[in-house]
Amino acid sequence: TPRGGGIAIAVATILAALGINHFAPLNAIPLMLIVLPALMAILGALDDFMSLGIKPRLIVQFALASAGVFFCVYESGNNQAPEIFVIGALAIIALVWQSNLYNFMDGINGIAATQAICVSLIMGTALYQISHDMAILKFLIIIGFASAGFLYWNFPKAKIFMGDAGSLFLGFTFGLIAVKTGIDSIKITIAWLISMAVFIVDASYTLGIRFFSGQKFYFPHRSHSYQKLALRLNSHAKATLLVSAVNLIWLFPITLLMASNFLNPFVALGLAYSPLVIIAAKLKAGSAN
């Protein structure tokens, strides 16, 4: 099965975003959100076809993340705040981690594309409720539809794999939008953390277990929660649909209740993450068994 098909998501998203900016410039999508993810997609495509080493990958990722965070901080007008350097450094690390964890989670048919659709739906709705940011809403709609177009070729049976071109693009794009929209709002930041909770918990918990148990965590493995779930169910499709159900039936309502001020943001975060951590522990994510 060929890989690198995720470049179609990046190309479709970029062309549609540029088209909107040209033909409907009111509330145009910031060029930073188009150019930097495009460069990340190129990095992913090069890795798909040339197998780049980890060092050049990380150097480019940190450079793109640094540029993205710099622009977000500059546009926010809070670049003189004394704590902004700490916040900026944490945002850069989080952005690089978000890009790579999305890549780590792209391991069974359809999971990365359906996650993109779910995140676009959840955050598009939440951001409309909280900030009425139409430019970001348009961008999320584009990402969701581009991912749906790719999903036809990747689910339930994969005719083509997304590869790093798609997974790095999606992870970085969502992370960059999260930094831009959440830099001045703890509520929006937590909404992003909830909407992406399945991927964040699974990747972070698995890596943590592998690291602290002395495993070579940087080597390929099949010990993520979603991979173990697919083995138990003997089906990629069932595991992917179950992940989507968690997104839509559990995380979506929590995000909306928080966005509507019915839930305290930190209570909502706890409600979203606690069951996912328990599930990861029950499935023995990170363990070789």
XYZ file of C-alpha atoms in Angstrom:
289
model
C 0.000 0.000 0.000
C 1.565 3.326 -1.033
C 2.060 6.058 1.549
C 2.235 9.825 1.306
C -1.431 10.211 0.351
C -1.882 12.814 3.065
C -0.243 15.346 0.774
C -3.683 15.539 -0.881
C -5.152 16.833 2.411
C -2.457 19.508 2.614
C -2.806 20.584 -1.028
C -6.611 20.682 -0.913
C -6.584 22.637 2.358
C -3.991 25.159 1.183
C -5.639 25.776 -2.207
C -9.107 26.144 -0.675
C -7.798 28.539 2.009
C -5.984 30.662 -0.575
C -9.125 30.626 -2.733
C -11.245 31.922 0.156
C -8.712 34.666 0.881
C -8.782 35.747 -2.770
C -12.492 35.567 -3.519
C -13.884 36.330 -0.049
C -11.236 38.424 1.745
C -13.534 39.447 4.617
C -12.232 37.594 7.705
C -9.395 36.129 5.638
C -7.504 33.139 6.998
C -4.094 34.371 8.320
C -1.335 33.501 5.857
C 0.768 32.167 8.728
C -1.774 29.362 9.162
C -1.355 28.459 5.500
C 2.374 28.897 4.831
C 3.880 27.245 7.928
C 1.713 24.089 7.738
C 2.536 23.885 4.017
C 6.231 23.768 4.905
C 5.513 21.071 7.497
C 3.694 19.040 4.832
C 6.753 19.319 2.576
C 8.929 18.054 5.427
C 6.566 15.112 5.888
C 6.533 14.322 2.183
C 10.337 14.329 2.069
C 10.384 11.946 5.020
C 7.809 9.682 3.328
C 9.931 9.276 0.231
C 13.488 9.860 1.487
C 13.341 8.685 5.139
C 14.926 11.704 6.802
C 16.736 11.248 10.100
C 15.238 12.366 13.403
C 17.669 15.295 13.831
C 16.823 17.187 10.610
C 13.138 16.503 11.242
C 13.272 18.006 14.727
C 15.384 20.970 13.644
C 12.843 21.941 10.981
C 9.904 21.248 13.298
C 11.307 23.449 16.052
C 12.097 26.186 13.522
C 8.530 26.150 12.150
C 7.037 25.965 15.647
C 9.194 28.887 16.804
C 8.131 30.986 13.820
C 4.485 30.143 14.417
C 4.579 30.959 18.130
C 6.468 34.205 17.443
C 3.773 35.398 15.034
C 0.983 34.353 17.414
C 2.572 36.212 20.330
C 3.304 39.278 18.192
C -0.261 39.448 16.873
C -1.724 38.979 20.364
C -0.136 42.262 21.528
C 1.112 40.616 24.738
C 4.734 40.393 23.611
C 5.844 42.714 26.423
C 4.391 40.600 29.251
C 7.193 39.226 31.488
C 5.811 35.685 31.438
C 5.487 35.570 27.653
C 8.910 33.961 27.173
C 7.962 31.027 29.397
C 4.571 30.713 27.711
C 6.213 30.936 24.291
C 8.806 28.262 25.092
C 6.113 25.910 26.414
C 3.985 26.601 23.334
C 6.881 25.717 21.000
C 7.481 22.406 22.795
C 3.746 21.650 22.822
C 3.479 22.441 19.118
C 6.331 20.097 18.206
C 4.851 17.390 20.434
C 1.393 17.853 18.918
C 2.855 17.453 15.406
C 4.656 14.243 16.313
C 1.940 12.678 18.448
C -0.469 12.995 15.521
C 2.135 11.146 13.487
C 2.449 8.451 16.181
C -1.321 7.954 16.258
C -1.620 7.391 12.512
C -1.290 3.621 12.772
C -4.605 2.063 11.727
C -6.946 2.699 8.836
C -8.927 5.912 9.064
C -7.987 7.011 12.575
C -6.013 10.153 11.676
C -8.549 11.379 9.114
C -11.600 10.730 11.322
C -9.825 12.458 14.210
C -9.273 15.496 11.986
C -12.962 15.542 11.063
C -13.999 15.265 14.727
C -11.578 17.952 15.925
C -12.693 20.296 13.135
C -16.336 19.773 14.085
C -15.812 20.101 17.842
C -13.533 23.134 17.722
C -15.408 24.847 14.910
C -18.554 24.718 17.053
C -16.746 25.694 20.268
C -14.894 28.626 18.716
C -18.111 29.903 17.150
C -19.715 29.857 20.591
C -16.784 31.450 22.408
C -15.257 33.941 19.977
C -17.295 33.941 16.737
C -14.011 33.749 14.802
C -15.319 33.165 11.287
C -11.883 32.989 9.638
C -10.807 30.058 11.848
C -14.227 28.440 11.466
C -13.827 28.520 7.679
C -10.354 27.027 7.970
C -11.550 24.184 10.198
C -14.394 23.429 7.784
C -11.853 23.186 4.948
C -9.626 20.823 6.967
C -12.601 18.650 7.875
C -13.786 18.283 4.286
C -10.257 17.719 2.946
C -9.814 14.934 5.516
C -13.177 13.437 4.551
C -12.060 13.348 0.934
C -8.946 11.420 1.919
C -10.933 9.115 4.201
C -12.673 7.587 1.171
C -9.315 6.099 0.120
C -8.189 5.105 3.609
C -11.232 3.557 5.308
C -12.430 0.895 5.982
C -9.765 -0.697 3.763
C -6.705 1.401 2.979
C -5.926 1.926 -0.693
C -3.319 4.483 0.350
C -1.726 5.566 3.647
C -1.629 9.151 4.905
C 2.081 9.108 5.744
C 4.004 11.894 7.454
C 2.923 14.393 4.804
C -0.621 14.251 6.133
C -0.139 13.470 9.809
C 2.528 16.130 10.437
C 0.462 18.649 8.486
C -2.714 17.959 10.464
C -0.998 17.805 13.844
C 0.960 21.000 13.261
C -2.012 22.856 11.783
C -4.312 22.022 14.691
C -1.555 22.890 17.155
C -0.819 26.210 15.467
C -4.503 27.162 15.376
C -4.702 26.222 19.071
C -1.787 28.528 19.915
C -3.223 31.400 17.876
C -6.751 31.169 19.253
C -5.869 30.144 22.798
C -2.934 32.407 23.628
C -5.257 34.938 25.295
C -7.972 32.531 26.454
C -7.660 29.684 28.945
C -11.157 28.523 27.956
C -10.188 28.128 24.286
C -6.896 26.463 25.236
C -8.745 23.892 27.347
C -11.318 23.384 24.591
C -8.459 22.420 22.262
C -6.977 20.089 24.882
C -10.350 18.368 25.283
C -11.066 18.076 21.560
C -7.699 16.367 20.965
C -7.746 14.384 24.216
C -7.838 10.901 22.648
C -4.606 11.461 20.731
C -2.890 13.464 23.488
C -3.604 10.909 26.226
C -2.792 7.815 24.161
C 0.477 9.153 22.730
C 1.671 10.806 25.962
C 0.734 7.897 28.254
C 2.303 5.331 25.922
C 5.526 7.274 25.498
C 5.745 7.880 29.235
C 5.375 4.187 30.073
C 7.933 3.184 27.461
C 10.403 5.823 28.635
C 10.173 5.105 32.361
C 10.217 1.327 31.859
C 13.523 1.579 30.005
C 12.203 0.655 26.559
C 13.638 2.235 23.430
C 10.682 4.584 23.139
C 11.970 6.147 19.906
C 11.759 2.816 18.037
C 8.615 1.790 16.105
C 6.171 -0.202 18.218
C 2.563 -1.335 18.414
C 1.741 -0.622 22.051
C -0.587 2.372 21.760
C -4.066 1.977 23.238
C -5.713 2.226 19.824
C -3.406 -0.460 18.395
C -4.161 -2.831 21.262
C -7.846 -2.073 20.878
C -7.682 -2.916 17.162
C -6.032 -6.249 18.032
C -8.677 -7.066 20.635
C -11.491 -6.224 18.250
C -9.650 -7.831 15.328
C -10.658 -4.833 13.240
C -9.127 -1.477 12.340
C -12.561 -0.175 11.345
C -14.200 -1.007 14.694
C -11.344 0.597 16.645
C -11.482 3.747 14.517
C -15.249 4.008 14.868
C -14.971 3.537 18.631
C -12.433 6.383 18.849
C -14.783 8.586 16.816
C -17.648 7.654 19.147
C -15.581 8.773 22.154
C -14.919 12.078 20.382
C -18.530 12.736 19.440
C -20.446 11.219 22.361
C -18.102 12.122 25.238
C -15.639 14.890 24.334
C -17.938 16.958 22.095
C -20.667 17.490 24.749
C -18.068 18.283 27.429
C -16.472 20.891 25.163
C -19.830 22.490 24.362
C -20.920 22.551 28.013
C -17.662 24.275 28.916
C -17.931 26.717 26.008
C -21.472 27.575 27.141
C -20.258 28.190 30.734
C -22.171 25.218 32.157
C -18.893 23.559 33.186
C -15.785 25.013 34.771
C -12.905 24.619 32.275
C -10.725 22.653 34.691
C -13.600 20.413 35.765
C -14.313 19.770 32.089
C -10.659 18.923 31.487
C -10.706 16.412 34.341
C -13.928 14.821 33.108
C -12.499 14.472 29.608
C -9.103 13.064 30.532
C -9.767 10.803 33.529
C -11.612 8.003 31.659
C -9.066 8.089 28.830
C -6.160 7.648 31.225
C -7.996 4.750 32.922
C -8.638 3.107 29.544
C -4.973 3.478 28.562
C -3.961 1.841 31.841
C -6.494 -0.988 31.399
C -5.218 -1.683 27.888
C -1.626 -1.596 29.210
C -0.573 1.032 26.701
C 3.190 1.238 26.397
C 3.653 -2.313 27.600
C 5.050 -4.957 25.270
C 2.439 -7.423 26.537
